[in-house]
PDB file of C-alpha atoms in Angstrom:
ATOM      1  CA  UNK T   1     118.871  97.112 116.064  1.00 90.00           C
ATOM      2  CA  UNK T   2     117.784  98.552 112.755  1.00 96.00           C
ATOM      3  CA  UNK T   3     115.014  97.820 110.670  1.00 97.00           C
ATOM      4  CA  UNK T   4     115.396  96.689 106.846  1.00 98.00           C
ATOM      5  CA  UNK T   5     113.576  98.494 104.423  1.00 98.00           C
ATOM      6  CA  UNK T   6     112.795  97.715 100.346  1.00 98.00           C
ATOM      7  CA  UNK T   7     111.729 101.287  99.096  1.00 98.00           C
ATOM      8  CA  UNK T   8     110.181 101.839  95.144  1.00 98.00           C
ATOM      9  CA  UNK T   9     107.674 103.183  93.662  1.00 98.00           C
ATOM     10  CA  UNK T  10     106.162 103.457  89.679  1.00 98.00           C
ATOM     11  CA  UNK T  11     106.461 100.021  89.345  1.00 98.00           C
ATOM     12  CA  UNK T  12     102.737 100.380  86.807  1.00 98.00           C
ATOM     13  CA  UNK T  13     102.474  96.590  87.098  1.00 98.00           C
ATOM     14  CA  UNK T  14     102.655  94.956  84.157  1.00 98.00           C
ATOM     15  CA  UNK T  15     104.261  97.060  82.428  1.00 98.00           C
ATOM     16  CA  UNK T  16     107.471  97.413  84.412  1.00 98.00           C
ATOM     17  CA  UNK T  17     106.737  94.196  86.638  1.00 98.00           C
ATOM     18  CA  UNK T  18     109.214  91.743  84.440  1.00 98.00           C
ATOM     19  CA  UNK T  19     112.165  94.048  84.982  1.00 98.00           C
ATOM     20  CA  UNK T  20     110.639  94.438  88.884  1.00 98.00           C
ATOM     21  CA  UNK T  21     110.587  91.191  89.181  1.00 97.00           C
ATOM     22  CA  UNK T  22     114.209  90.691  87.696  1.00 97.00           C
ATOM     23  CA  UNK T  23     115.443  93.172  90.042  1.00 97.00           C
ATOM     24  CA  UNK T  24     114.565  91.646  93.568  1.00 97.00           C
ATOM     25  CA  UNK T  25     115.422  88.063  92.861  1.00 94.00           C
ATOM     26  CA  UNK T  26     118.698  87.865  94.673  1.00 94.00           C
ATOM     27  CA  UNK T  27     117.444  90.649  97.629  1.00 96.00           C
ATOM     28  CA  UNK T  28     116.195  88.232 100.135  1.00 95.00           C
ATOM     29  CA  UNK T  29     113.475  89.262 102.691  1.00 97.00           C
ATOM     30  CA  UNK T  30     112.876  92.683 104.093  1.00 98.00           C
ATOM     31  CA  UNK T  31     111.794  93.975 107.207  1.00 98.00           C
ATOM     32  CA  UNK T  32     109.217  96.125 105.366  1.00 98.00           C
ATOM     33  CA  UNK T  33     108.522  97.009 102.138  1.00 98.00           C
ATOM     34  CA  UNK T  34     107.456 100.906 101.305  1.00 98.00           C
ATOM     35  CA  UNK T  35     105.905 101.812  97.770  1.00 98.00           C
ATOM     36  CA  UNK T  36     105.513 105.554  96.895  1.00 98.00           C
ATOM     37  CA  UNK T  37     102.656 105.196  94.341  1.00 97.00           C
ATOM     38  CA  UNK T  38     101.849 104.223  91.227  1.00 98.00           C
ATOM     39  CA  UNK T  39     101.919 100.052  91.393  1.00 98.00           C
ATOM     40  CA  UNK T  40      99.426  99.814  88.836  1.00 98.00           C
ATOM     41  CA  UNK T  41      99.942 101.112  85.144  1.00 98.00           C
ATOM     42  CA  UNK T  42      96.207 103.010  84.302  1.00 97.00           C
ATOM     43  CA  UNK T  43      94.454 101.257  87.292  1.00 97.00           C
ATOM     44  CA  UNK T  44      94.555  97.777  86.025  1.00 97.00           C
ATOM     45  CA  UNK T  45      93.772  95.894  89.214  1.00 97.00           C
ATOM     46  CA  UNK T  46      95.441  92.465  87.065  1.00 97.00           C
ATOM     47  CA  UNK T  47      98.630  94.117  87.338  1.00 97.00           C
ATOM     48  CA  UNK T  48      98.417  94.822  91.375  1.00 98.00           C
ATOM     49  CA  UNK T  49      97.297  90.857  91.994  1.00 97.00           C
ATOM     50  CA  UNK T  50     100.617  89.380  90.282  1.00 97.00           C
ATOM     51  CA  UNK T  51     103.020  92.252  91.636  1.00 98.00           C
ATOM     52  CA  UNK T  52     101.585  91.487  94.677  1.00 96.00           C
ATOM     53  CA  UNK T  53     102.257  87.652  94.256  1.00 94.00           C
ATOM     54  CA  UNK T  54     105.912  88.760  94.095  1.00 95.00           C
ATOM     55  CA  UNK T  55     106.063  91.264  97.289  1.00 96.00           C
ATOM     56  CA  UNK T  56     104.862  88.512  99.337  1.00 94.00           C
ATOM     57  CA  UNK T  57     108.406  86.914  98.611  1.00 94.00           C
ATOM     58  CA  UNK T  58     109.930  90.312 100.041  1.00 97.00           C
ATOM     59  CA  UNK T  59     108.136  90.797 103.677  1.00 97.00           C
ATOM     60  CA  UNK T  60     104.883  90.371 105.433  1.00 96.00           C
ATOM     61  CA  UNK T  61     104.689  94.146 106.143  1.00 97.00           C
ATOM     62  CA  UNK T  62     104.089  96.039 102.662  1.00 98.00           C
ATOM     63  CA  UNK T  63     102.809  99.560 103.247  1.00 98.00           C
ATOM     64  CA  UNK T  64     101.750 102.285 100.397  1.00 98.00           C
ATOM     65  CA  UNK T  65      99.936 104.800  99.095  1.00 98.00           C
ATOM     66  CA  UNK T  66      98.110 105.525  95.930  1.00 98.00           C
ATOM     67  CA  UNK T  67      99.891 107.323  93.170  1.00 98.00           C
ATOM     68  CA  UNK T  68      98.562 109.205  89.512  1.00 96.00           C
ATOM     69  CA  UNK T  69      97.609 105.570  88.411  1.00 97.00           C
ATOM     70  CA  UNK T  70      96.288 103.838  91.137  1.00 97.00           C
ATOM     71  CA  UNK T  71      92.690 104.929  90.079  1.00 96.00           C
ATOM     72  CA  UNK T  72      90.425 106.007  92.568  1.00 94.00           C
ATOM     73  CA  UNK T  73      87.801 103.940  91.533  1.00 95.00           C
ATOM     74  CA  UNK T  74      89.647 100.857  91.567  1.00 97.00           C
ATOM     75  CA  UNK T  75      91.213 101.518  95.275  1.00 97.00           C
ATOM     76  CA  UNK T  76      88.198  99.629  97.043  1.00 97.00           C
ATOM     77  CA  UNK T  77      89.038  96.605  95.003  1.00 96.00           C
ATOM     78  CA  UNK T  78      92.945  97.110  95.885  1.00 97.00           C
ATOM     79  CA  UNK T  79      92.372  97.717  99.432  1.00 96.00           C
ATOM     80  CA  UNK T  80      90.676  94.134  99.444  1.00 94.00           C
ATOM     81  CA  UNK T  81      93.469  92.364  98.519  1.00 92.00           C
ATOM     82  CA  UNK T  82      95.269  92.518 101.775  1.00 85.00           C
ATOM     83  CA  UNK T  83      98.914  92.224 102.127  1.00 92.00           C
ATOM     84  CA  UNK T  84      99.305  95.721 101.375  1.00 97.00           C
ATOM     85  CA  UNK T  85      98.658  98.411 103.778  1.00 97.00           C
ATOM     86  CA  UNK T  86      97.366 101.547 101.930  1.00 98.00           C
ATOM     87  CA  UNK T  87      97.832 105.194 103.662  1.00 98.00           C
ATOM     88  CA  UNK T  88      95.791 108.321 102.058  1.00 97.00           C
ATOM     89  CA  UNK T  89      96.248 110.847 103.924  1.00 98.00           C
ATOM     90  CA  UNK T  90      96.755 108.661 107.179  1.00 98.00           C
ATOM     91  CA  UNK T  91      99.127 108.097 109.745  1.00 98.00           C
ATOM     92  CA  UNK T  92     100.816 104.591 111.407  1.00 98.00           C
ATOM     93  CA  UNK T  93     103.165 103.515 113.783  1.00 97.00           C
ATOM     94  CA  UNK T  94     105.133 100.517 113.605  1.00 95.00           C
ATOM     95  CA  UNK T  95     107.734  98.981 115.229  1.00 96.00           C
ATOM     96  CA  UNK T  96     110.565  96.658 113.699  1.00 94.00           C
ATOM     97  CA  UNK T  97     113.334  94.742 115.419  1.00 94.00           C
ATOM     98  CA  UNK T  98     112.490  97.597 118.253  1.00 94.00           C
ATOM     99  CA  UNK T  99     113.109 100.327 115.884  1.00 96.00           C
ATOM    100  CA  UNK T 100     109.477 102.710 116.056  1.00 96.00           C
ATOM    101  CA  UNK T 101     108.632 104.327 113.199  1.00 96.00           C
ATOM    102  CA  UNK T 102     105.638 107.046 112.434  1.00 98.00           C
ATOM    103  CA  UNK T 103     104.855 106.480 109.272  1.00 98.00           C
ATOM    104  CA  UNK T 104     102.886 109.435 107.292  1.00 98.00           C
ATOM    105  CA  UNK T 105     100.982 108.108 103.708  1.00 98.00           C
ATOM    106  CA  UNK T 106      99.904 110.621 101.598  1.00 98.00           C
ATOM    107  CA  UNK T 107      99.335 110.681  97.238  1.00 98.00           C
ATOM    108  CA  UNK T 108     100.891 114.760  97.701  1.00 98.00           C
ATOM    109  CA  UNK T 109     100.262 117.503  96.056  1.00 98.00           C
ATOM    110  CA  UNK T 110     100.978 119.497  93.001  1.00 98.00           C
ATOM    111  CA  UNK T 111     102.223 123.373  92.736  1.00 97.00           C
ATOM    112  CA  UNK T 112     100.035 123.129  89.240  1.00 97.00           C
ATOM    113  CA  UNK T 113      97.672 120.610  88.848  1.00 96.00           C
ATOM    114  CA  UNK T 114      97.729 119.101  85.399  1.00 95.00           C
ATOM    115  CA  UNK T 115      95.630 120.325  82.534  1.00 94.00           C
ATOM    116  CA  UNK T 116      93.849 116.577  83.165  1.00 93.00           C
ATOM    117  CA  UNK T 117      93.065 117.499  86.722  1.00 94.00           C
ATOM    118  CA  UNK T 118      92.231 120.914  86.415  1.00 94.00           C
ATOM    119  CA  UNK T 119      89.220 119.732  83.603  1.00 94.00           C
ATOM    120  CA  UNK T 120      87.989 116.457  85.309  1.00 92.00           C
ATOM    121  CA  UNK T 121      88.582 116.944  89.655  1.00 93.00           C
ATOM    122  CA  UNK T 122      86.581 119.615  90.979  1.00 93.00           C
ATOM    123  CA  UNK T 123      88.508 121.928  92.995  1.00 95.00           C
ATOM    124  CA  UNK T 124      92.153 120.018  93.105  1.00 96.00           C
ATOM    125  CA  UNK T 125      93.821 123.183  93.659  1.00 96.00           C
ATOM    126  CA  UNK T 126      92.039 123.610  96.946  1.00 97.00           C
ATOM    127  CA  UNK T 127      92.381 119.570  97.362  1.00 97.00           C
ATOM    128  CA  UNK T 128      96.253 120.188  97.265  1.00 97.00           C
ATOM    129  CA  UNK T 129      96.488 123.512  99.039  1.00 97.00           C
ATOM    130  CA  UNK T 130      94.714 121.794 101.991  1.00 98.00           C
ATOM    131  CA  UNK T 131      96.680 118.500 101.681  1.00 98.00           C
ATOM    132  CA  UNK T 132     100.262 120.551 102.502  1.00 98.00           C
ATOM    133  CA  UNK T 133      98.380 122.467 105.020  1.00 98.00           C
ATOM    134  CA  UNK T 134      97.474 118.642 107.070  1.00 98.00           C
ATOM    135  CA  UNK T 135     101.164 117.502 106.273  1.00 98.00           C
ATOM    136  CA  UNK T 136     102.635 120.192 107.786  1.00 98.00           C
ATOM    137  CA  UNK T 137     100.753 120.232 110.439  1.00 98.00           C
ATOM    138  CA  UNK T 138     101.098 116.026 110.839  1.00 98.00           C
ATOM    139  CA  UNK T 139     104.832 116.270 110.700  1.00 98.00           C
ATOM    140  CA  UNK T 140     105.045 119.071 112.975  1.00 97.00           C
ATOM    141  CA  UNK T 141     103.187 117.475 115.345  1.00 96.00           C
ATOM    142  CA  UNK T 142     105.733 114.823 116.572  1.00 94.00           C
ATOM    143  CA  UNK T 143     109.813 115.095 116.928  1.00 92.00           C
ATOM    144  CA  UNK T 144     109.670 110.846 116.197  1.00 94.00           C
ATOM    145  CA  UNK T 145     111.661 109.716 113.691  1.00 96.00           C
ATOM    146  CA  UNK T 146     109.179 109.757 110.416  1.00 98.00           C
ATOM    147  CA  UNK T 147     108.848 108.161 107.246  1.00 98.00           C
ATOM    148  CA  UNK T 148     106.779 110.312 104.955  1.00 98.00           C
ATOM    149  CA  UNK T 149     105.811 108.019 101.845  1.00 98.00           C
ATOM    150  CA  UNK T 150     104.472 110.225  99.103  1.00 98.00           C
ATOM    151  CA  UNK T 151     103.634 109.831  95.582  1.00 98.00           C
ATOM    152  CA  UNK T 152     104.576 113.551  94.155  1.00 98.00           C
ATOM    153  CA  UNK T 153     107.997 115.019  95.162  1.00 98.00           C
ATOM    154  CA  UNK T 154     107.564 117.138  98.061  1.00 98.00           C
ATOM    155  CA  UNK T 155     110.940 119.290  96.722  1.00 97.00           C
ATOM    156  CA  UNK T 156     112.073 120.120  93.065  1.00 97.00           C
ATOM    157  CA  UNK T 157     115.491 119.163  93.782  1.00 97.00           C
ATOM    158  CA  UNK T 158     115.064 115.899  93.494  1.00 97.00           C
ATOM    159  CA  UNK T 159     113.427 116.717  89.982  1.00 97.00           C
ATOM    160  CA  UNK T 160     116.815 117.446  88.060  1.00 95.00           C
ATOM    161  CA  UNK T 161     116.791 115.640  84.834  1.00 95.00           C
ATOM    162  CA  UNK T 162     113.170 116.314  84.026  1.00 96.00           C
ATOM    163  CA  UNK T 163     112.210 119.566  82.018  1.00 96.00           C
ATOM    164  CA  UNK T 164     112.137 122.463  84.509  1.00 97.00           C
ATOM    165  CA  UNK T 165     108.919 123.706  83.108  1.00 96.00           C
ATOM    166  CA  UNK T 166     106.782 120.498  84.374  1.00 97.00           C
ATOM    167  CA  UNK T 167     108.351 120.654  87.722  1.00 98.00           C
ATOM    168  CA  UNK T 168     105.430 122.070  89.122  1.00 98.00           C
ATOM    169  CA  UNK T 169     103.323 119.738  87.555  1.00 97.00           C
ATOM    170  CA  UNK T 170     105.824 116.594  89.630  1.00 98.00           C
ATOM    171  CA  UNK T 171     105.281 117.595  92.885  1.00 98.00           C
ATOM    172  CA  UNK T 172     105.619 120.695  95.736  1.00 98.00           C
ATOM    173  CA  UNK T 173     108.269 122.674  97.336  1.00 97.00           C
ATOM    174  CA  UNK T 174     106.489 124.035 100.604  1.00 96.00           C
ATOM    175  CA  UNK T 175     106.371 121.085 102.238  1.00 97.00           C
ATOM    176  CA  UNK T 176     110.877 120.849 102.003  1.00 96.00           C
ATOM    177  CA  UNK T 177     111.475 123.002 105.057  1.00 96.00           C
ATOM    178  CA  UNK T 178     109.269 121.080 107.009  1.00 97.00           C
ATOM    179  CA  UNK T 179     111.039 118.092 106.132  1.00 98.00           C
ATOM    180  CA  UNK T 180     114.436 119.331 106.647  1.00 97.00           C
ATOM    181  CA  UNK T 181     113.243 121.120 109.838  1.00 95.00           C
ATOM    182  CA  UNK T 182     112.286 117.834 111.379  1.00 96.00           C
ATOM    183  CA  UNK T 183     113.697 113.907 112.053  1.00 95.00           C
ATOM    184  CA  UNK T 184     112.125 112.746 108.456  1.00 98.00           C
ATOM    185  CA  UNK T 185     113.052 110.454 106.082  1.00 98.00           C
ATOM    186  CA  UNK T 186     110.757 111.458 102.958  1.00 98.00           C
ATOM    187  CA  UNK T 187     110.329 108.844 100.371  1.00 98.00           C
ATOM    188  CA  UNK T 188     108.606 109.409  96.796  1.00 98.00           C
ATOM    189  CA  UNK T 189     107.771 108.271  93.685  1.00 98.00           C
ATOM    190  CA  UNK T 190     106.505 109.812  90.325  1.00 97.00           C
ATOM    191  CA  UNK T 191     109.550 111.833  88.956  1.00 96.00           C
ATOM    192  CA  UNK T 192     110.670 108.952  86.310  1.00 95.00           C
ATOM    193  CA  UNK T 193     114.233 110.497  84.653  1.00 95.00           C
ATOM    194  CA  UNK T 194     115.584 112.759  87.941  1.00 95.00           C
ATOM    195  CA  UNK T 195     119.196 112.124  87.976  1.00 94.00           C
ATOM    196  CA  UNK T 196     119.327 113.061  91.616  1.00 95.00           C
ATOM    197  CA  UNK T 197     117.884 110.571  93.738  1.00 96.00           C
ATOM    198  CA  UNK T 198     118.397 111.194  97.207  1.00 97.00           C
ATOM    199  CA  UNK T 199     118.845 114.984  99.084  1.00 98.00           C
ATOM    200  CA  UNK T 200     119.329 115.315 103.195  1.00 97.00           C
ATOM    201  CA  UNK T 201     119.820 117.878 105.331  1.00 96.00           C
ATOM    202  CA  UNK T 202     121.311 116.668 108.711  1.00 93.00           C
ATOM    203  CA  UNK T 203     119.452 113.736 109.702  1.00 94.00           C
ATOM    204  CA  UNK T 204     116.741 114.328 107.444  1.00 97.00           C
ATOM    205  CA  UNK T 205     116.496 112.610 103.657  1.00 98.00           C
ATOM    206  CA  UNK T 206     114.364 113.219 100.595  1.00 98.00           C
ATOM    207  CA  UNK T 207     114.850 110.173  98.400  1.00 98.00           C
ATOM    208  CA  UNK T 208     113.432 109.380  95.156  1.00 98.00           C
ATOM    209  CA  UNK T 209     112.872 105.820  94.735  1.00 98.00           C
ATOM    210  CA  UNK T 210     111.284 105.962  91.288  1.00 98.00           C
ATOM    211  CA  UNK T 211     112.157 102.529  89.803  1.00 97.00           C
ATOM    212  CA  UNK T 212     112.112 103.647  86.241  1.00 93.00           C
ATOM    213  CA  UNK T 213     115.070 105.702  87.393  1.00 85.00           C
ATOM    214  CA  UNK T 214     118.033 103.102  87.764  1.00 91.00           C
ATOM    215  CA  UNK T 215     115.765  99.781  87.077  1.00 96.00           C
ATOM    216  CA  UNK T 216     116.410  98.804  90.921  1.00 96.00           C
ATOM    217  CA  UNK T 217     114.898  98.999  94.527  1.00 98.00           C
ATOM    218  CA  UNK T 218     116.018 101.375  96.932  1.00 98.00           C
ATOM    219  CA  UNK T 219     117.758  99.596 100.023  1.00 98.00           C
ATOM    220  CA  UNK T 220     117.527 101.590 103.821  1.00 98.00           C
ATOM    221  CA  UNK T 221     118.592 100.244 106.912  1.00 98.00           C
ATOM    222  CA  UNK T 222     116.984 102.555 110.022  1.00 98.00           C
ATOM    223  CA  UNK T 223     117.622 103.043 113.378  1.00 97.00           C
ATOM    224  CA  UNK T 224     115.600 104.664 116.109  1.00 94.00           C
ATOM    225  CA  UNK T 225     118.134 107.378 115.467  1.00 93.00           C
ATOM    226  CA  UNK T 226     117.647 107.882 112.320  1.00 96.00           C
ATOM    227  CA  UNK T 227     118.958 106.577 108.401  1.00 97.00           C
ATOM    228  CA  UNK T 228     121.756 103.995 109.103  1.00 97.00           C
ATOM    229  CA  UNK T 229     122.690 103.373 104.910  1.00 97.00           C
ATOM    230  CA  UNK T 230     121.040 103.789 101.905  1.00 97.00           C
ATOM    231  CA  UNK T 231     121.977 102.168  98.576  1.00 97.00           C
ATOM    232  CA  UNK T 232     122.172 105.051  96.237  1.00 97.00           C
ATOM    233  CA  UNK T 233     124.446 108.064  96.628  1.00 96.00           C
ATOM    234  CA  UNK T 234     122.814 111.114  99.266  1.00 96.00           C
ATOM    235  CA  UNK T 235     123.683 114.797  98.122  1.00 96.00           C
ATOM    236  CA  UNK T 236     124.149 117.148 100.922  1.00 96.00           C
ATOM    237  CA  UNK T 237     121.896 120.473 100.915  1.00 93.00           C
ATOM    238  CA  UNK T 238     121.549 123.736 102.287  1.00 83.00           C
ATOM    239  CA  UNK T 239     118.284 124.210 104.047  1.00 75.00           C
ATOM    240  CA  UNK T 240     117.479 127.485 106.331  1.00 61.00           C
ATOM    241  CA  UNK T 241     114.629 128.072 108.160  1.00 59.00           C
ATOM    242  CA  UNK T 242     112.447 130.223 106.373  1.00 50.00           C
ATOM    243  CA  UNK T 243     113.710 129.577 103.083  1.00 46.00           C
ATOM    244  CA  UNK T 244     111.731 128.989  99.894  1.00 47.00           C
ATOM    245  CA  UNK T 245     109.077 129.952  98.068  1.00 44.00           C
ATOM    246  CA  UNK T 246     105.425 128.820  98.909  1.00 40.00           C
ATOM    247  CA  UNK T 247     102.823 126.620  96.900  1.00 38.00           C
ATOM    248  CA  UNK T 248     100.869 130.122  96.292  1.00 37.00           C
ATOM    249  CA  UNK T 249     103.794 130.937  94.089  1.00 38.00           C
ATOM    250  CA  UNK T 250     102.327 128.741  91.180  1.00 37.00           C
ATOM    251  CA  UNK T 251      98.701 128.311  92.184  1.00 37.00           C
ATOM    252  CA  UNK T 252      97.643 132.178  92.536  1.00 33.00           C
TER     253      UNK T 252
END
């Protein structure tokens, strides 16, 4: 059995939802639907309410987590429109067409927090230094098979095609080794013009599932052991244990 999985993210509803919208219309249902942050464009709750309208058309189960633009202030009022199951910083297992999955939801972290952050969110560098620490522990806490949905790119090598000096600014290296040293499929958002949109290393898979990217969903079909087919090309990578630099690289 495998399970049938939708996977985006940076939709910023309405801005992009037309060309959403125009995307899924011939996809049929899903088993799940998984959205790496950023649904809403600035926090405009209107925008969430019709994209959600459309992802009832996809499947029952629609699971994400808050990107850049899904405001904090606004996530109480998001939260209360059901159909969507938020994770921040949380952990859930579900099982589809017998296939169990731990599912890990987190909004990431930064290497260097944005001049924005840095002037307006007290203490984000500790915020994200502590966030890697709890998803390293959290994935190294369980050999399951594990999606980990994330807003900011937990590598920079799914960054290529953005300018190299705001990688650190898109998302983290440290937590890469832990992904590629475990049974993890890693799915994020956030990193609109990458041209590479999907890195694995043995069974394990960093994709990029930015929609702004190629204008279309990302289509996975998983089986208790692991990713059966994904519908964008998968580069191969080295990864060795004990490789790569650490977050305190860029935030010392």
């Amino acid at each position: 059995m495998v399970a049938r999985v939708l996977a985006t993210a940076d939709i910023h509803s309405p801005k992009y939802f037309p060309r959403f919208r125009e995307s899924i219309k011939d996809l049929g249902r899903f088993d799940a639907v998984f959205i790496a942050g950023d649904l809403m464009e600035e926090g405009r709750i209107e925008g969430l309410k019709i994209l959600i309208n459309e992802l009832r058309r996809l499947s029952d189960t629609i699971i994400a987590v808050p990107g850049n633009e899904d405001y904090d202030e606004v996530m109480p009022r998001a939260r209360e429109l059901d159909i969507i199951k938020w994770l921040d910083d949380e952990v859930i297992k579900l099982t589809i067409n017998d296939v169990t999955l731990r599912i890990i939801g987190s909004k990431g972290s930064l290497e260097r927090p944005t001049t924005w952050q840095l002037r307006h969110i007290p203490h984000i560098a500790d915020t994200y230094r502590r966030r890697v620490d709890w998803l390293k522990r959290t994935i190294n806490s369980s050999r399951e098979l594990t999606i980990l949905l994330i807003h900011y790119a937990p590598t920079f090598k799914t960054l290529q095609g953005e300018d190299p000096r705001i990688w650190p600014s898109l998302g983290v290296r440290d937590l890469e080794g832990t992904i590629f040293g475990n049974n993890v499929i890693a799915i994020h958002g956030h990193a609109h013009n990458s041209v590479v949109r999907c890195v694995k290393s043995g069974k394990s898979y960093i994709i990029n599932a930015a929609f702004t990217n190629i204008w279309k969903p990302i289509i996975l079909e998983i089986g208790n052991d692991g990713l059966r087919s994904i519908s964008i090309d998968c580069q191969e990578v080295k990864y060795e244990r004990g490789s790569g630099p650490s977050i305190l690289d860029f935030m010392r």
